[in-house]
mmCIF file of C-alpha atoms in Angstrom:
data_model
loop_
_atom_site.group_PDB
_atom_site.id
_atom_site.type_symbol
_atom_site.label_atom_id
_atom_site.label_comp_id
_atom_site.label_asym_id
_atom_site.label_seq_id
_atom_site.Cartn_x
_atom_site.Cartn_y
_atom_site.Cartn_z
ATOM 1 C CA MET A 644 120.425 96.720 82.341
ATOM 2 C CA ALA A 645 116.842 95.563 82.808
ATOM 3 C CA ILE A 646 115.401 96.639 86.170
ATOM 4 C CA TYR A 647 112.279 95.556 88.145
ATOM 5 C CA HIS A 648 109.668 97.959 89.207
ATOM 6 C CA ALA A 649 106.016 97.158 89.764
ATOM 7 C CA SER A 650 103.519 98.995 91.919
ATOM 8 C CA VAL A 651 99.816 98.636 92.697
ATOM 9 C CA LYS A 652 97.716 101.688 93.695
ATOM 10 C CA ILE A 653 94.181 102.671 94.149
ATOM 11 C CA ILE A 654 92.241 105.382 92.207
ATOM 12 C CA SER A 655 89.788 106.551 94.955
ATOM 13 C CA ARG A 656 87.111 109.298 95.409
ATOM 14 C CA SER A 657 88.268 109.720 98.900
ATOM 15 C CA LYS A 658 91.346 111.359 97.480
ATOM 16 C CA LYS A 659 89.255 113.391 94.968
ATOM 17 C CA HIS A 660 90.479 111.129 92.113
ATOM 18 C CA SER A 661 88.493 109.947 89.205
ATOM 19 C CA SER A 662 88.967 106.979 86.843
ATOM 20 C CA LEU A 663 88.098 109.042 83.847
ATOM 21 C CA ALA A 664 90.717 111.655 84.776
ATOM 22 C CA ALA A 665 93.293 108.931 85.356
ATOM 23 C CA ALA A 666 92.465 107.061 82.050
ATOM 24 C CA ALA A 667 92.571 110.347 80.096
ATOM 25 C CA TYR A 668 95.900 111.306 81.503
ATOM 26 C CA ARG A 669 97.593 107.922 81.025
ATOM 27 C CA ALA A 670 96.254 107.491 77.480
ATOM 28 C CA GLY A 671 96.715 111.123 76.396
ATOM 29 C CA ILE A 672 93.037 111.528 75.267
ATOM 30 C CA LEU A 673 89.906 113.616 76.057
ATOM 31 C CA LEU A 674 87.373 112.000 78.389
ATOM 32 C CA VAL A 675 84.251 113.762 79.708
ATOM 33 C CA ASP A 676 82.890 112.965 83.254
ATOM 34 C CA HIS A 677 79.116 113.518 82.597
ATOM 35 C CA ARG A 678 78.596 112.894 86.417
ATOM 36 C CA THR A 679 80.425 115.985 87.380
ATOM 37 C CA GLY A 680 80.518 117.829 84.009
ATOM 38 C CA LEU A 681 84.301 117.917 83.962
ATOM 39 C CA ARG A 682 86.313 117.558 80.710
ATOM 40 C CA HIS A 683 89.720 115.742 81.204
ATOM 41 C CA ASP A 684 91.734 116.738 78.126
ATOM 42 C CA TYR A 685 95.270 115.479 77.815
ATOM 43 C CA ARG A 686 95.473 115.209 74.027
ATOM 44 C CA ARG A 687 98.703 117.346 74.115
ATOM 45 C CA LYS A 688 100.514 115.071 76.483
ATOM 46 C CA ARG A 689 103.746 113.587 75.020
ATOM 47 C CA GLY A 690 105.340 110.295 75.462
ATOM 48 C CA ILE A 691 102.244 108.064 74.753
ATOM 49 C CA VAL A 692 103.305 105.141 72.613
ATOM 50 C CA GLU A 693 100.079 103.197 72.470
ATOM 51 C CA THR A 694 96.907 102.429 74.484
ATOM 52 C CA ILE A 695 95.092 99.040 74.322
ATOM 53 C CA CYS A 696 92.052 97.703 76.300
ATOM 54 C CA VAL A 697 91.775 94.081 77.277
ATOM 55 C CA ALA A 698 88.778 92.260 78.839
ATOM 56 C CA PRO A 699 87.297 88.721 79.135
ATOM 57 C CA GLN A 700 85.938 87.203 75.880
ATOM 58 C CA ASP A 701 82.358 87.579 76.876
ATOM 59 C CA ALA A 702 82.709 91.361 77.859
ATOM 60 C CA PRO A 703 80.342 93.752 75.955
ATOM 61 C CA ALA A 704 81.793 95.583 72.867
ATOM 62 C CA TRP A 705 81.941 98.957 74.486
ATOM 63 C CA PHE A 706 84.803 97.814 76.887
ATOM 64 C CA ASN A 707 87.145 98.819 74.075
ATOM 65 C CA GLN A 708 85.968 102.418 74.320
ATOM 66 C CA PRO A 709 87.591 104.226 77.200
ATOM 67 C CA GLN A 710 84.887 106.792 77.403
ATOM 68 C CA GLN A 711 82.230 104.168 77.882
ATOM 69 C CA LEU A 712 84.293 101.877 79.996
ATOM 70 C CA TRP A 713 85.266 104.348 82.687
ATOM 71 C CA ALA A 714 81.934 106.205 82.564
ATOM 72 C CA ALA A 715 80.480 102.749 83.560
ATOM 73 C CA ALA A 716 83.095 102.292 86.186
ATOM 74 C CA GLU A 717 82.124 105.668 87.809
ATOM 75 C CA ALA A 718 78.385 104.986 87.538
ATOM 76 C CA ALA A 719 78.787 101.516 89.162
ATOM 77 C CA GLU A 720 79.977 103.194 92.401
ATOM 78 C CA ARG A 721 77.593 105.010 94.777
ATOM 79 C CA ARG A 722 79.828 105.834 97.826
ATOM 80 C CA LYS A 723 81.677 109.142 97.933
ATOM 81 C CA ASP A 724 84.872 107.364 98.929
ATOM 82 C CA SER A 725 84.549 104.494 96.517
ATOM 83 C CA ALA A 726 87.599 102.961 94.891
ATOM 84 C CA VAL A 727 86.861 103.441 91.144
ATOM 85 C CA ALA A 728 90.033 101.946 89.529
ATOM 86 C CA ARG A 729 93.166 100.071 90.390
ATOM 87 C CA GLU A 730 96.483 100.699 88.668
ATOM 88 C CA PHE A 731 99.458 98.388 87.991
ATOM 89 C CA GLU A 732 102.477 100.376 86.915
ATOM 90 C CA VAL A 733 105.448 98.339 85.513
ATOM 91 C CA ALA A 734 108.827 99.323 84.149
ATOM 92 C CA LEU A 735 109.563 97.968 80.699
ATOM 93 C CA PRO A 736 112.993 96.979 79.510
ATOM 94 C CA HIS A 737 114.687 99.857 77.531
ATOM 95 C CA GLU A 738 116.589 97.227 75.610
ATOM 96 C CA PHE A 739 113.347 96.209 73.918
ATOM 97 C CA ASN A 740 112.121 97.807 70.650
ATOM 98 C CA THR A 741 108.606 99.150 70.343
ATOM 99 C CA GLU A 742 107.144 95.917 69.088
ATOM 100 C CA GLN A 743 108.780 93.926 71.860
ATOM 101 C CA ARG A 744 107.392 96.254 74.542
ATOM 102 C CA SER A 745 104.005 96.028 72.986
ATOM 103 C CA ALA A 746 103.960 92.246 73.016
ATOM 104 C CA LEU A 747 105.075 92.239 76.793
ATOM 105 C CA VAL A 748 102.340 94.639 77.613
ATOM 106 C CA GLN A 749 99.702 92.528 75.943
ATOM 107 C CA ASP A 750 100.877 89.454 77.944
ATOM 108 C CA LEU A 751 100.920 91.362 81.250
ATOM 109 C CA ALA A 752 97.503 92.759 80.731
ATOM 110 C CA ARG A 753 96.117 89.374 79.563
ATOM 111 C CA SER A 754 97.418 87.562 82.609
ATOM 112 C CA LEU A 755 95.785 90.104 84.985
ATOM 113 C CA VAL A 756 92.476 89.845 83.104
ATOM 114 C CA ASP A 757 92.552 86.052 83.061
ATOM 115 C CA ARG A 758 92.945 85.956 86.845
ATOM 116 C CA TYR A 759 90.520 88.737 87.978
ATOM 117 C CA SER A 760 88.008 88.944 85.005
ATOM 118 C CA PHE A 761 88.129 92.733 85.033
ATOM 119 C CA ALA A 762 88.697 95.141 82.101
ATOM 120 C CA VAL A 763 91.883 97.067 81.667
ATOM 121 C CA GLN A 764 93.396 99.906 79.713
ATOM 122 C CA ALA A 765 97.068 99.662 79.255
ATOM 123 C CA SER A 766 98.953 102.791 78.211
ATOM 124 C CA THR A 767 102.619 102.457 77.287
ATOM 125 C CA HIS A 768 104.711 105.574 77.904
ATOM 126 C CA GLU A 769 108.344 106.325 76.659
ATOM 127 C CA PRO A 770 110.694 109.038 78.036
ATOM 128 C CA THR A 771 110.297 112.410 76.296
ATOM 129 C CA ARG A 772 113.604 113.975 77.223
ATOM 130 C CA GLY A 773 115.986 111.013 76.832
ATOM 131 C CA GLY A 774 116.528 108.466 79.566
ATOM 132 C CA LEU A 775 115.398 104.810 79.895
ATOM 133 C CA ASN A 776 112.149 105.178 81.673
ATOM 134 C CA HIS A 777 109.849 102.967 79.435
ATOM 135 C CA HIS A 778 106.838 101.925 81.483
ATOM 136 C CA VAL A 779 103.209 100.957 81.256
ATOM 137 C CA HIS A 780 100.240 102.023 83.298
ATOM 138 C CA ILE A 781 97.594 99.169 83.386
ATOM 139 C CA LEU A 782 94.406 100.809 84.762
ATOM 140 C CA ALA A 783 91.876 98.103 85.787
ATOM 141 C CA THR A 784 88.231 98.288 86.866
ATOM 142 C CA THR A 785 87.423 97.418 90.456
ATOM 143 C CA ARG A 786 84.606 95.247 89.222
ATOM 144 C CA ARG A 787 84.505 92.070 87.089
ATOM 145 C CA ILE A 788 83.084 92.458 83.624
ATOM 146 C CA GLU A 789 80.602 90.049 82.066
ATOM 147 C CA SER A 790 78.244 90.141 79.023
ATOM 148 C CA THR A 791 75.828 92.244 80.997
ATOM 149 C CA GLY A 792 78.463 94.831 82.135
ATOM 150 C CA LEU A 793 80.301 95.430 85.377
ATOM 151 C CA THR A 794 79.253 93.133 88.175
ATOM 152 C CA ASP A 795 80.742 92.354 91.605
ATOM 153 C CA LYS A 796 83.786 93.802 93.136
ATOM 154 C CA THR A 797 87.278 92.071 93.063
ATOM 155 C CA ARG A 798 87.277 91.845 96.810
ATOM 156 C CA GLU A 799 90.324 89.527 96.891
ATOM 157 C CA LEU A 800 92.422 92.415 95.937
ATOM 158 C CA ASP A 801 91.014 94.575 98.842
ATOM 159 C CA GLY A 802 91.333 92.207 101.786
ATOM 160 C CA LYS A 803 94.238 92.590 104.341
ATOM 161 C CA LYS A 804 95.393 88.972 103.900
ATOM 162 C CA THR A 805 94.199 88.083 100.395
ATOM 163 C CA GLY A 806 95.230 91.568 99.093
ATOM 164 C CA LYS A 807 98.799 90.986 100.181
ATOM 165 C CA GLU A 808 98.760 87.517 98.663
ATOM 166 C CA GLU A 809 97.273 88.686 95.333
ATOM 167 C CA VAL A 810 99.868 91.622 95.145
ATOM 168 C CA ALA A 811 102.616 89.081 95.790
ATOM 169 C CA TRP A 812 101.168 86.903 93.025
ATOM 170 C CA ALA A 813 101.069 89.900 90.597
ATOM 171 C CA ARG A 814 104.672 90.901 91.411
ATOM 172 C CA GLU A 815 105.876 87.357 90.697
ATOM 173 C CA MET A 816 103.830 87.050 87.514
ATOM 174 C CA ILE A 817 105.215 90.337 86.251
ATOM 175 C CA ALA A 818 108.773 89.215 87.005
ATOM 176 C CA ASP A 819 108.241 85.862 85.313
ATOM 177 C CA THR A 820 106.679 87.424 82.262
ATOM 178 C CA LEU A 821 109.546 89.857 81.960
ATOM 179 C CA ASN A 822 112.253 87.288 82.247
ATOM 180 C CA ASP A 823 110.442 85.114 79.608
ATOM 181 C CA HIS A 824 110.420 88.035 77.127
ATOM 182 C CA LEU A 825 114.050 88.867 77.959
ATOM 183 C CA LEU A 826 115.016 85.218 77.142
ATOM 184 C CA ARG A 827 112.973 85.338 73.946
ATOM 185 C CA ALA A 828 114.773 88.540 72.931
ATOM 186 C CA GLY A 829 118.209 86.946 73.573
ATOM 187 C CA ILE A 830 119.011 89.310 76.365
ATOM 188 C CA ASP A 831 121.226 87.564 79.030
ATOM 189 C CA GLU A 832 119.655 89.363 81.965
ATOM 190 C CA GLN A 833 116.979 88.598 84.495
ATOM 191 C CA VAL A 834 114.839 90.642 86.996
ATOM 192 C CA ASP A 835 113.973 89.709 90.510
ATOM 193 C CA HIS A 836 110.699 90.765 92.190
ATOM 194 C CA ARG A 837 111.838 89.656 95.689
ATOM 195 C CA THR A 838 112.953 92.049 98.360
ATOM 196 C CA LEU A 839 116.589 92.993 98.700
ATOM 197 C CA ASP A 840 116.866 91.070 101.990
ATOM 198 C CA VAL A 841 115.603 87.892 100.414
ATOM 199 C CA GLN A 842 117.827 88.347 97.382
ATOM 200 C CA ALA A 843 120.851 88.966 99.624
ATOM 201 C CA GLN A 844 120.020 85.812 101.729
ATOM 202 C CA ALA A 845 119.971 83.760 98.470
ATOM 203 C CA ALA A 846 123.272 85.327 97.321
ATOM 204 C CA TRP A 847 124.878 84.260 100.702
ATOM 205 C CA ASP A 848 123.413 80.777 100.378
ATOM 206 C CA ARG A 849 125.038 80.304 97.082
ATOM 207 C CA GLY A 850 128.291 81.710 98.281
ATOM 208 C CA ASP A 851 128.267 84.862 96.186
ATOM 209 C CA GLN A 852 129.571 87.153 98.859
ATOM 210 C CA GLU A 853 130.104 90.175 96.583
ATOM 211 C CA GLU A 854 126.488 90.038 95.246
ATOM 212 C CA ALA A 855 125.131 89.743 98.760
ATOM 213 C CA LEU A 856 126.912 92.820 100.013
ATOM 214 C CA ILE A 857 125.786 94.856 97.082
ATOM 215 C CA LEU A 858 122.209 93.786 97.757
ATOM 216 C CA VAL A 859 122.415 94.604 101.569
ATOM 217 C CA ARG A 860 121.671 98.328 100.742
ATOM 218 C CA GLN A 861 119.187 100.866 101.693
ATOM 219 C CA PRO A 862 116.496 101.329 99.010
ATOM 220 C CA ARG A 863 116.144 104.754 97.305
ATOM 221 C CA ARG A 864 112.966 106.778 98.051
ATOM 222 C CA THR A 865 110.378 107.082 95.277
ATOM 223 C CA LEU A 866 110.003 110.420 93.705
ATOM 224 C CA SER A 867 106.391 111.725 93.768
ATOM 225 C CA LYS A 868 105.003 113.078 90.575
ATOM 226 C CA ASN A 869 105.505 116.645 91.819
ATOM 227 C CA ALA A 870 109.173 115.936 92.739
ATOM 228 C CA SER A 871 109.728 114.284 89.349
ATOM 229 C CA ALA A 872 108.287 117.340 87.497
ATOM 230 C CA LEU A 873 110.698 119.639 89.504
ATOM 231 C CA GLU A 874 113.588 117.390 88.772
ATOM 232 C CA ARG A 875 113.004 117.551 85.117
ATOM 233 C CA LYS A 876 113.024 121.383 85.345
ATOM 234 C CA GLY A 877 116.393 121.179 87.087
ATOM 235 C CA VAL A 878 115.088 122.053 90.486
ATOM 236 C CA ALA A 879 116.674 120.154 93.448
ATOM 237 C CA THR A 880 114.325 118.501 95.854
ATOM 238 C CA ALA A 881 114.824 117.119 99.413
ATOM 239 C CA ILE A 882 114.030 113.524 98.160
ATOM 240 C CA GLN A 883 116.427 113.828 95.341
ATOM 241 C CA ASN A 884 119.242 114.974 97.633
ATOM 242 C CA GLU A 885 118.199 112.172 100.188
ATOM 243 C CA ASN A 886 118.602 109.683 97.385
ATOM 244 C CA ILE A 887 122.019 110.905 96.552
ATOM 245 C CA LYS A 888 123.089 110.322 100.154
ATOM 246 C CA ILE A 889 121.557 106.906 100.113
ATOM 247 C CA GLU A 890 123.486 105.926 97.034
ATOM 248 C CA LEU A 891 126.727 107.249 98.381
ATOM 249 C CA ASP A 892 126.250 105.339 101.676
ATOM 250 C CA ASN A 893 125.369 102.192 99.829
ATOM 251 C CA VAL A 894 128.587 102.369 97.652
ATOM 252 C CA ALA A 895 130.564 103.101 100.848
ATOM 253 C CA ARG A 896 128.898 100.315 102.818
ATOM 254 C CA SER A 897 129.582 97.720 100.117
ATOM 255 C CA LYS A 898 133.133 98.780 99.674
ATOM 256 C CA LYS A 899 133.771 98.690 103.381
ATOM 257 C CA TYR A 900 132.699 95.140 103.814
ATOM 258 C CA LEU A 901 134.316 93.830 100.754
ATOM 259 C CA GLU A 902 137.564 95.172 102.023
ATOM 260 C CA LYS A 903 136.866 93.509 105.426
ATOM 261 C CA LEU A 904 136.404 90.256 103.666
ATOM 262 C CA ALA A 905 139.565 90.532 101.594
ATOM 263 C CA GLN A 906 141.817 91.924 104.332
ATOM 264 C CA THR A 907 140.817 90.153 107.512
ATOM 265 C CA GLY A 908 139.374 86.945 106.056
ATOM 266 C CA ALA A 909 136.331 87.314 108.206
ATOM 267 C CA SER A 910 133.795 84.530 107.996
ATOM 268 C CA GLU A 911 130.503 84.885 106.341
ATOM 269 C CA GLU A 912 128.653 84.772 109.669
ATOM 270 C CA GLU A 913 130.876 87.552 111.141
ATOM 271 C CA VAL A 914 130.324 89.881 108.248
ATOM 272 C CA ARG A 915 126.581 89.198 108.198
ATOM 273 C CA ALA A 916 126.316 89.888 111.966
ATOM 274 C CA ASP A 917 128.230 93.122 111.470
ATOM 275 C CA LEU A 918 125.928 94.194 108.622
ATOM 276 C CA ALA A 919 122.915 93.453 110.677
ATOM 277 C CA THR A 920 124.111 95.733 113.533
ATOM 278 C CA SER A 921 126.096 98.323 111.622
ATOM 279 C CA ALA A 922 124.775 101.831 111.424
ATOM 280 C CA LEU A 923 127.588 102.733 109.120
ATOM 281 C CA GLU A 924 129.176 104.953 111.761
ATOM 282 C CA ASP A 925 132.058 105.957 109.476
ATOM 283 C CA PHE A 926 129.567 107.771 107.264
ATOM 284 C CA VAL A 927 127.129 109.487 109.665
ATOM 285 C CA VAL A 928 125.553 112.722 108.367
ATOM 286 C CA PRO A 929 126.762 115.741 110.430
ATOM 287 C CA ASP A 930 124.121 117.588 112.617
ATOM 288 C CA ALA A 931 122.160 120.535 111.418
ATOM 289 C CA GLU A 932 125.058 122.804 112.107
ATOM 290 C CA ALA A 933 126.745 121.520 108.908
ATOM 291 C CA LEU A 934 123.680 122.212 106.851
ATOM 292 C CA SER A 935 123.467 125.913 107.514
ATOM 293 C CA GLY A 936 125.805 128.892 107.349
ATOM 294 C CA ARG A 937 127.657 128.993 110.579
ATOM 295 C CA ASP A 938 128.285 132.773 110.525
ATOM 296 C CA ASP A 939 124.646 133.370 109.974
ATOM 297 C CA PRO A 940 122.277 130.462 110.822
ATOM 298 C CA LYS A 941 119.582 132.115 108.816
ATOM 299 C CA LYS A 942 121.504 132.403 105.651
ATOM 300 C CA GLU A 943 121.061 129.540 103.115
ATOM 301 C CA LEU A 944 124.055 127.564 102.275
ATOM 302 C CA THR A 945 124.719 128.238 98.695
ATOM 303 C CA ALA A 946 126.807 126.146 96.290
ATOM 304 C CA GLU A 947 129.516 128.794 96.249
ATOM 305 C CA VAL A 948 129.758 128.861 100.089
ATOM 306 C CA ALA A 949 129.725 125.041 100.225
ATOM 307 C CA TRP A 950 132.484 124.760 97.660
ATOM 308 C CA SER A 951 134.535 127.348 99.375
ATOM 309 C CA ARG A 952 134.335 125.552 102.703
ATOM 310 C CA ALA A 953 135.021 122.174 101.033
ATOM 311 C CA GLN A 954 138.270 123.584 99.541
ATOM 312 C CA GLU A 955 139.208 125.003 102.967
ATOM 313 C CA ILE A 956 138.721 121.732 104.761
ATOM 314 C CA TRP A 957 140.489 119.765 102.008
ATOM 315 C CA ASN A 958 143.508 122.042 101.750
ATOM 316 C CA GLN A 959 144.005 123.034 105.328
ATOM 317 C CA HIS A 960 142.756 120.168 107.436
ATOM 318 C CA ILE A 961 143.034 117.005 105.297
ATOM 319 C CA ARG A 962 145.562 117.382 102.564
ATOM 320 C CA SER A 963 148.212 119.063 104.566
ATOM 321 C CA LYS A 964 148.058 116.358 107.356
ATOM 322 C CA ILE A 965 148.130 113.266 105.195
ATOM 323 C CA ALA A 966 151.332 111.804 103.947
ATOM 324 C CA ALA A 967 149.838 109.533 101.367
ATOM 325 C CA PRO A 968 149.722 110.875 97.733
ATOM 326 C CA MET A 969 145.982 110.643 97.402
ATOM 327 C CA ASP A 970 146.306 111.265 93.706
ATOM 328 C CA LEU A 971 142.729 110.184 92.830
ATOM 329 C CA THR A 972 141.238 112.678 95.293
ATOM 330 C CA LYS A 973 143.461 115.516 94.203
ATOM 331 C CA ARG A 974 142.398 114.909 90.531
ATOM 332 C CA VAL A 975 138.776 114.957 91.500
ATOM 333 C CA MET A 976 139.043 118.136 93.520
ATOM 334 C CA ASP A 977 140.911 119.814 90.629
ATOM 335 C CA ASP A 978 138.247 118.558 88.239
ATOM 336 C CA MET A 979 135.527 119.650 90.553
ATOM 337 C CA ALA A 980 136.749 123.313 90.434
ATOM 338 C CA GLU A 981 136.042 123.279 86.660
ATOM 339 C CA ARG A 982 132.683 121.502 87.085
ATOM 340 C CA VAL A 983 131.579 124.052 89.607
ATOM 341 C CA ARG A 984 132.463 126.918 87.230
ATOM 342 C CA VAL A 985 130.429 125.139 84.512
ATOM 343 C CA TYR A 986 127.381 124.111 86.614
ATOM 344 C CA LEU A 987 127.373 126.846 89.257
ATOM 345 C CA HIS A 988 124.057 128.273 88.255
ATOM 346 C CA ASP A 989 122.293 124.870 87.948
ATOM 347 C CA ASN A 990 119.593 124.651 90.594
ATOM 348 C CA ALA A 991 120.540 121.016 91.372
ATOM 349 C CA LEU A 992 124.213 121.821 92.187
ATOM 350 C CA PRO A 993 123.823 123.111 95.806
ATOM 351 C CA GLY A 994 122.633 119.702 96.868
ATOM 352 C CA ALA A 995 125.739 118.020 95.526
ATOM 353 C CA MET A 996 128.026 120.555 97.026
ATOM 354 C CA LYS A 997 126.372 120.338 100.423
ATOM 355 C CA GLU A 998 126.891 116.558 100.341
ATOM 356 C CA LEU A 999 130.525 117.011 99.537
ATOM 357 C CA LEU A 1000 131.005 119.521 102.307
ATOM 358 C CA ARG A 1001 129.165 117.368 104.846
ATOM 359 C CA ARG A 1002 131.362 114.330 104.049
ATOM 360 C CA LEU A 1003 134.567 116.287 104.203
ATOM 361 C CA GLU A 1004 133.499 117.666 107.631
ATOM 362 C CA VAL A 1005 132.810 114.231 108.845
ATOM 363 C CA LEU A 1006 136.353 113.150 107.854
ATOM 364 C CA LYS A 1007 137.934 116.173 109.358
ATOM 365 C CA ARG A 1008 136.174 115.597 112.763
ATOM 366 C CA ARG A 1009 137.180 112.011 112.779
ATOM 367 C CA MET A 1010 140.774 112.904 112.025
ATOM 368 C CA GLU A 1011 140.729 115.266 114.941
ATOM 369 C CA ALA A 1012 139.016 112.958 117.460
ATOM 370 C CA PRO A 1013 141.082 110.662 119.604
ATOM 371 C CA ARG A 1014 141.393 107.202 118.013
ATOM 372 C CA LYS A 1015 140.468 104.038 119.637
ATOM 373 C CA SER A 1016 143.255 101.538 120.184
ATOM 374 C CA GLY A 1017 143.839 99.639 117.042
ATOM 375 C CA ALA A 1018 140.979 101.218 115.173
ATOM 376 C CA CYS A 1019 141.377 102.671 111.739
ATOM 377 C CA ILE A 1020 139.786 105.970 111.016
ATOM 378 C CA SER A 1021 137.326 105.496 108.180
ATOM 379 C CA THR A 1022 138.206 105.206 104.594
ATOM 380 C CA PHE A 1023 136.516 108.006 103.012
ATOM 381 C CA ALA A 1024 136.469 109.067 99.321
ATOM 382 C CA ILE A 1025 135.115 111.289 96.680
ATOM 383 C CA TYR A 1026 135.212 110.706 92.982
ATOM 384 C CA CYS A 1027 133.259 111.996 90.024
ATOM 385 C CA ALA A 1028 130.034 109.910 89.401
ATOM 386 C CA ALA A 1029 129.752 111.566 85.984
ATOM 387 C CA ARG A 1030 132.779 109.455 84.939
ATOM 388 C CA SER A 1031 131.663 106.182 86.666
ATOM 389 C CA GLY A 1032 128.171 106.274 85.301
ATOM 390 C CA ARG A 1033 126.542 105.586 88.646
ATOM 391 C CA LEU A 1034 124.893 108.898 88.867
ATOM 392 C CA THR A 1035 124.185 111.383 86.210
ATOM 393 C CA GLY A 1036 123.797 115.177 85.853
ATOM 394 C CA PRO A 1037 125.278 118.000 87.983
ATOM 395 C CA ILE A 1038 123.535 116.629 91.111
ATOM 396 C CA GLY A 1039 125.411 113.436 90.690
ATOM 397 C CA LEU A 1040 128.923 114.719 90.569
ATOM 398 C CA ILE A 1041 130.075 113.089 93.776
ATOM 399 C CA GLN A 1042 130.242 109.507 95.082
ATOM 400 C CA LEU A 1043 132.376 107.645 97.487
ATOM 401 C CA ALA A 1044 135.409 105.648 96.570
ATOM 402 C CA GLY A 1045 138.735 105.502 98.642
ATOM 403 C CA ILE A 1046 140.447 108.405 100.381
ATOM 404 C CA SER A 1047 142.755 107.061 103.196
ATOM 405 C CA SER A 1048 142.947 108.573 106.590
ATOM 406 C CA PRO A 1049 146.187 109.036 108.358
ATOM 407 C CA ALA A 1050 145.641 105.748 110.066
ATOM 408 C CA CYS A 1051 145.497 104.014 106.586
ATOM 409 C CA VAL A 1052 148.457 105.635 104.899
ATOM 410 C CA GLY A 1053 149.790 103.481 102.070
ATOM 411 C CA ARG A 1054 146.506 102.526 100.737
ATOM 412 C CA SER A 1055 145.196 103.910 97.492
ATOM 413 C CA GLY A 1056 144.181 107.657 97.286
#
């Protein structure tokens, strides 16, 4: 499935960054900063497919040489906090072959150069350990380039008002170019650069309620380069665990309101108003008490302890008090026991197990709490994401589906 991702960032000396270092890393080459004497050698970096340089027709011949181009970009700036480069990072369709991705990158780079008259270095990367993360780093000078060299700054990209307008143009251009290449490749998919709220509004307007509910979701947090490196080594991070919770809540939220539409016949206006005010109370995260060992607050909650508590809650406080078969959940819990045995020593597993425990504790507390008149205790479920394909790896063993509470006996388990 083609996805849309495009970001714009600044390479600035105020953050101790260098355009030469950035260009060397993205292209996997050696560049020397004669201003500081530093050598930026990334020739052993893997995953570099190709690097191209693009500039206006009247640019000097040296623009095609990264060493000269970025040395000139550094020399053109005098301030210690100068912005020395600007980067456009774009996800590329994994459905494309190498030639198709190369053609797409050339069109993206040329569109940017035609609008801003700067020089760019576009480095295409491919995943080195499997996966689908094909992307391109388009590194642009912050100055226009003419036959005499680098000239005035591209101030329209820096202003508060014009900067937002130009970034909006770039995002739309990237989406349009991606969709054009998808169409030419015969792939029946399109990407959308608009925010989720705008996309959801459009779905409501055309009567596609299911799509609108899927789009009314909380976006995942972006992993930093350090967090991504830790994740590749199998080390769980706080952002990674938070993204798991976000995805679980998104699945639950969509399911909840789809059921409301189907069962109650609520109007579109009623559901939209409910979505706007809902904090998804049925799926709140427990307080800090659930995140730490209760016997010893200083003791870290390990995967083994989390799994032991999850089994206790399931067997003693939920399963024994619910008359419905709940076959799906029973199979998941049985399957989880084997998965825990296999993945127990994986660094990412504790995050998944803590999430399972937190959600079972929420359900247990809600079952024990007095019910409001006519209210149904939350539908709450757990199933293996490894089977569904929504999440992958040991950290993604759990997602929400449909466990019924005592007030909902008779629904699917």
